CSV table of C-alpha atoms in Angstrom, one decimal:
chain,number,residue,atom,x,y,z
A,1,VAL,CA,128.2,124.3,102.0
A,2,ALA,CA,127.6,127.5,104.0
A,3,ARG,CA,123.8,126.9,104.1
A,4,ARG,CA,124.4,123.3,105.4
A,5,GLU,CA,126.7,124.6,108.0
A,6,ALA,CA,124.2,127.3,109.2
A,7,GLU,CA,121.6,124.5,109.2
A,8,ARG,CA,123.7,122.2,111.1
A,9,GLU,CA,124.5,125.0,113.8
A,10,ALA,CA,120.8,125.8,114.1
A,11,SER,CA,120.1,122.1,114.7
A,12,GLU,CA,122.5,121.8,117.4
A,13,ASP,CA,121.5,125.0,119.0
A,14,ARG,CA,117.9,123.6,119.1
A,15,GLN,CA,119.0,120.4,120.5
A,16,ARG,CA,121.1,122.2,123.3
A,17,ARG,CA,118.0,124.4,124.1
A,18,LEU,CA,115.6,121.4,124.3
A,19,ASN,CA,118.2,119.6,126.5
A,20,ARG,CA,118.3,122.5,128.9
A,21,GLN,CA,114.4,122.8,129.0
A,22,LEU,CA,114.1,119.0,129.9
A,23,THR,CA,116.0,119.8,133.2
A,24,ARG,CA,113.6,122.4,134.3
A,25,GLY,CA,110.9,121.2,136.7
A,26,LEU,CA,112.3,117.7,136.9
A,27,PHE,CA,112.0,116.3,140.5
A,28,VAL,CA,112.2,112.6,139.6
A,29,PRO,CA,115.1,112.0,137.3
A,30,TRP,CA,115.6,108.4,137.4
A,31,ASP,CA,118.0,106.9,134.8
A,32,PHE,CA,118.7,103.3,135.8
A,33,GLY,CA,121.9,103.2,133.7
A,34,ASP,CA,123.2,105.7,136.3
A,35,GLU,CA,122.3,104.2,139.6
A,36,SER,CA,123.2,107.5,141.5
A,37,SER,CA,120.1,109.2,140.1
A,38,PHE,CA,118.1,106.8,141.9
A,39,ASP,CA,116.8,108.0,145.4
A,40,GLY,CA,113.8,105.6,145.9
A,41,GLU,CA,113.5,102.2,147.7
A,42,LEU,CA,113.7,98.8,146.3
A,43,ASN,CA,110.9,96.3,147.4
A,44,GLY,CA,110.2,92.8,146.8
A,45,GLU,CA,112.0,91.4,143.8
A,46,ALA,CA,112.7,94.6,142.1
A,47,THR,CA,116.5,95.1,141.3
A,48,ILE,CA,118.6,97.3,139.2
A,49,ALA,CA,120.8,95.5,136.7
A,50,GLY,CA,122.1,96.1,133.2
A,51,GLY,CA,120.9,99.7,133.3
A,52,VAL,CA,117.3,98.9,134.0
A,53,LEU,CA,114.9,98.4,136.9
A,54,ARG,CA,114.0,94.7,136.8
A,55,LEU,CA,110.6,93.6,138.1
A,56,GLY,CA,110.6,89.8,138.6
A,57,THR,CA,107.1,88.6,138.9
A,58,PRO,CA,103.6,89.9,138.6
A,59,GLY,CA,102.4,91.0,142.2
A,60,ASP,CA,105.9,92.6,142.9
A,61,HIS,CA,105.4,96.1,144.5
A,62,GLY,CA,108.3,97.6,142.5
A,63,VAL,CA,109.8,100.9,143.8
A,64,VAL,CA,108.5,103.1,146.4
A,65,THR,CA,110.0,106.4,146.7
A,66,LYS,CA,109.9,108.9,149.7
A,67,PRO,CA,106.7,110.7,149.8
A,68,LEU,CA,106.3,113.4,147.2
A,69,PRO,CA,103.7,116.0,148.7
A,70,LEU,CA,104.1,118.3,145.7
A,71,PHE,CA,102.9,115.7,143.3
A,72,ASP,CA,99.1,115.3,143.9
A,73,GLY,CA,97.9,115.5,140.5
A,74,ARG,CA,96.0,118.9,141.3
A,75,HIS,CA,98.7,121.1,139.4
A,76,ASP,CA,100.5,120.9,136.2
A,77,PHE,CA,102.7,117.8,135.8
A,78,SER,CA,104.3,115.3,133.1
A,79,LEU,CA,105.1,111.7,133.6
A,80,ALA,CA,107.5,110.0,131.2
A,81,PHE,CA,108.5,106.3,131.1
A,82,ARG,CA,110.7,104.2,129.0
A,83,PHE,CA,109.7,100.6,129.7
A,84,ARG,CA,109.3,97.0,128.4
A,85,LYS,CA,106.7,94.8,129.9
A,86,GLU,CA,106.4,91.1,129.7
A,87,PRO,CA,103.6,89.8,127.4
A,88,GLY,CA,100.5,89.3,129.7
A,89,SER,CA,101.6,91.6,132.4
A,90,GLY,CA,99.4,94.2,133.8
A,91,GLY,CA,100.1,96.4,136.7
A,92,PHE,CA,101.1,100.1,137.1
A,93,LEU,CA,103.9,102.3,135.6
A,94,LEU,CA,103.0,104.6,138.5
A,95,ARG,CA,100.6,104.7,141.3
A,96,LYS,CA,100.0,107.2,144.1
A,97,SER,CA,97.0,106.2,146.0
A,98,SER,CA,95.7,105.0,149.1
A,99,ARG,CA,95.1,101.2,149.7
A,100,TRP,CA,92.5,99.7,147.3
A,101,GLY,CA,92.9,102.7,145.0
A,102,ARG,CA,90.1,104.6,146.6
A,103,ASP,CA,91.9,108.0,145.9
A,104,GLY,CA,94.9,109.4,143.9
A,105,LEU,CA,96.1,108.4,140.5
A,106,GLY,CA,97.5,105.8,138.4
A,107,LEU,CA,99.2,105.1,135.0
A,108,ASN,CA,98.9,101.6,134.0
A,109,THR,CA,101.0,99.6,131.6
A,110,ASP,CA,98.2,99.2,129.1
A,111,GLY,CA,98.2,102.9,128.7
A,112,ARG,CA,95.2,103.6,131.0
A,113,PHE,CA,95.4,106.9,133.0
A,114,GLN,CA,93.1,107.0,136.1
A,115,TYR,CA,92.2,109.6,138.6
A,116,PHE,CA,90.6,108.0,141.8
A,117,ASN,CA,88.1,110.4,143.3
A,118,PRO,CA,85.1,108.8,145.1
A,119,ASP,CA,83.1,112.1,145.3
A,120,ALA,CA,83.5,112.2,141.4
A,121,GLY,CA,82.2,108.8,140.8
A,122,SER,CA,85.3,106.8,141.8
A,123,THR,CA,87.3,107.2,138.5
A,124,ASP,CA,86.9,110.6,137.1
A,125,LEU,CA,89.1,110.2,134.0
A,126,ASN,CA,89.8,106.7,132.5
A,127,LEU,CA,91.6,107.0,129.2
A,128,ARG,CA,93.1,104.0,127.5
A,129,ILE,CA,95.3,103.9,124.5
A,130,PRO,CA,96.2,100.7,122.6
A,131,ILE,CA,99.7,99.2,123.4
A,132,ASP,CA,100.7,96.1,121.7
A,133,ASP,CA,101.5,93.1,124.1
A,134,ASP,CA,104.8,92.3,122.3
A,135,GLY,CA,107.5,93.0,124.8
A,136,ALA,CA,109.0,96.0,122.8
A,137,PRO,CA,110.5,99.0,124.6
A,138,ARG,CA,108.5,102.1,124.4
A,139,TRP,CA,107.9,105.6,125.8
A,140,LEU,CA,104.7,106.4,127.6
A,141,LEU,CA,104.0,110.0,128.5
A,142,VAL,CA,101.4,111.9,130.3
A,143,THR,CA,101.1,115.8,130.4
A,144,CYS,CA,98.6,117.6,132.3
A,145,ARG,CA,97.7,121.4,132.2
A,146,GLY,CA,95.5,123.5,134.4
A,147,GLY,CA,95.4,121.2,137.4
A,148,GLY,CA,94.1,118.2,135.4
A,149,LYS,CA,91.7,120.3,133.0
A,150,SER,CA,93.5,119.1,129.9
A,151,LEU,CA,95.5,115.9,129.9
A,152,ARG,CA,97.3,114.3,126.9
A,153,ILE,CA,98.8,110.8,126.6
A,154,TYR,CA,101.7,110.1,124.2
A,155,LEU,CA,102.9,106.8,122.9
A,156,ASN,CA,106.5,107.0,121.6
A,157,GLY,CA,106.1,110.7,121.2
A,158,LYS,CA,102.7,110.5,119.1
A,159,LEU,CA,99.8,111.9,120.7
A,160,ALA,CA,97.5,108.9,121.4
A,161,ALA,CA,94.7,110.2,123.6
A,162,GLN,CA,93.5,113.4,125.2
A,163,GLY,CA,90.7,114.5,127.6
A,164,GLU,CA,89.5,116.9,130.3
A,165,VAL,CA,88.5,116.1,133.8
A,166,ARG,CA,85.9,117.6,136.1
A,167,SER,CA,87.9,117.4,139.4
A,168,ALA,CA,91.4,116.6,140.6
A,169,PRO,CA,92.1,113.3,142.4
A,170,THR,CA,91.5,113.1,146.2
A,171,PRO,CA,94.8,114.1,148.0
A,172,ASN,CA,96.4,111.3,149.9
A,173,ASP,CA,99.6,110.7,151.9
A,174,ALA,CA,100.5,107.4,150.1
A,175,PRO,CA,104.1,107.2,148.7
A,176,LEU,CA,104.8,107.0,145.0
A,177,GLN,CA,105.1,103.6,143.5
A,178,VAL,CA,106.7,102.7,140.2
A,179,GLY,CA,106.3,99.2,138.7
A,180,SER,CA,103.6,98.2,141.3
A,181,GLN,CA,102.3,94.7,140.2
A,182,MET,CA,104.3,94.8,136.9
A,183,HIS,CA,106.4,92.1,135.2
A,184,GLY,CA,108.9,93.7,133.0
A,185,SER,CA,111.5,96.4,133.1
A,186,ILE,CA,111.8,100.1,133.3
A,187,GLU,CA,114.8,102.1,131.9
A,188,THR,CA,113.8,105.6,132.6
A,189,VAL,CA,111.4,107.5,135.0
A,190,ARG,CA,110.9,111.2,134.8
A,191,ILE,CA,108.4,113.3,136.7
A,192,TYR,CA,108.1,117.1,136.2
A,193,ASP,CA,106.1,119.7,138.1
A,194,ARG,CA,105.0,121.3,134.7
A,195,ALA,CA,103.4,120.3,131.5
A,196,LEU,CA,106.0,119.4,128.8
A,197,SER,CA,105.4,120.9,125.4
A,198,ARG,CA,104.7,118.6,122.4
A,199,GLU,CA,108.3,119.6,121.1
A,200,GLU,CA,109.8,118.6,124.4
A,201,VAL,CA,107.9,115.3,124.4
A,202,ARG,CA,109.1,114.4,120.8
A,203,TRP,CA,112.8,115.4,121.6
A,204,LEU,CA,112.9,113.3,124.9
A,205,VAL,CA,111.6,110.3,122.8
A,206,ARG,CA,113.7,111.0,119.9
A,207,ARG,CA,117.1,111.4,121.7
A,208,THR,CA,116.8,107.8,123.1
A,209,GLY,CA,116.6,106.2,119.6
A,210,THR,CA,112.7,105.7,119.8
A,211,VAL,CA,111.5,108.0,117.0
A,212,ALA,CA,108.1,109.5,117.0
A,213,GLN,CA,106.0,108.6,114.0
């Protein structure tokens, strides 16, 4: 009994520690079940209802936040999205690039992460991971260390792709877009100014009920 109690206390201490850590470096903390956390601008047919951001039709431009000059992809960062896309939908979970995607970065609903840098051959990094087109909810996370030198993509907490890049994306003054040209819904958006550890990634996913395999 004493051993089980000690294990339970140790587990609770770990959970509290991880929950505290997941507030550090968090500068976009959108949980659409709590509309007070949202400080962006809704555009087109995007609405918040039933605890999610709903993106009505393909081609909608989703959410545009105020400009985020600190988030330019040249330093450590993490992106985390819990989302559901309609079968056949494409588009971006996140995009911060000039018109026509000539510079900046993007995270697609098909699990593709891109740096746009014309000087480096248009797309310096183009990783794609398989995501079933079944309309199921899932977590997609990207962590970046060393100003883009080491990048990892996680699907539901499991490492799905990793790579290194030769150069950072071209800086731009474009606002951050979430859900651009996407048909579906987004429950959570988290953007950090640091790279989450693998333990933090797994805990962020697990505590929502989507267990990493």
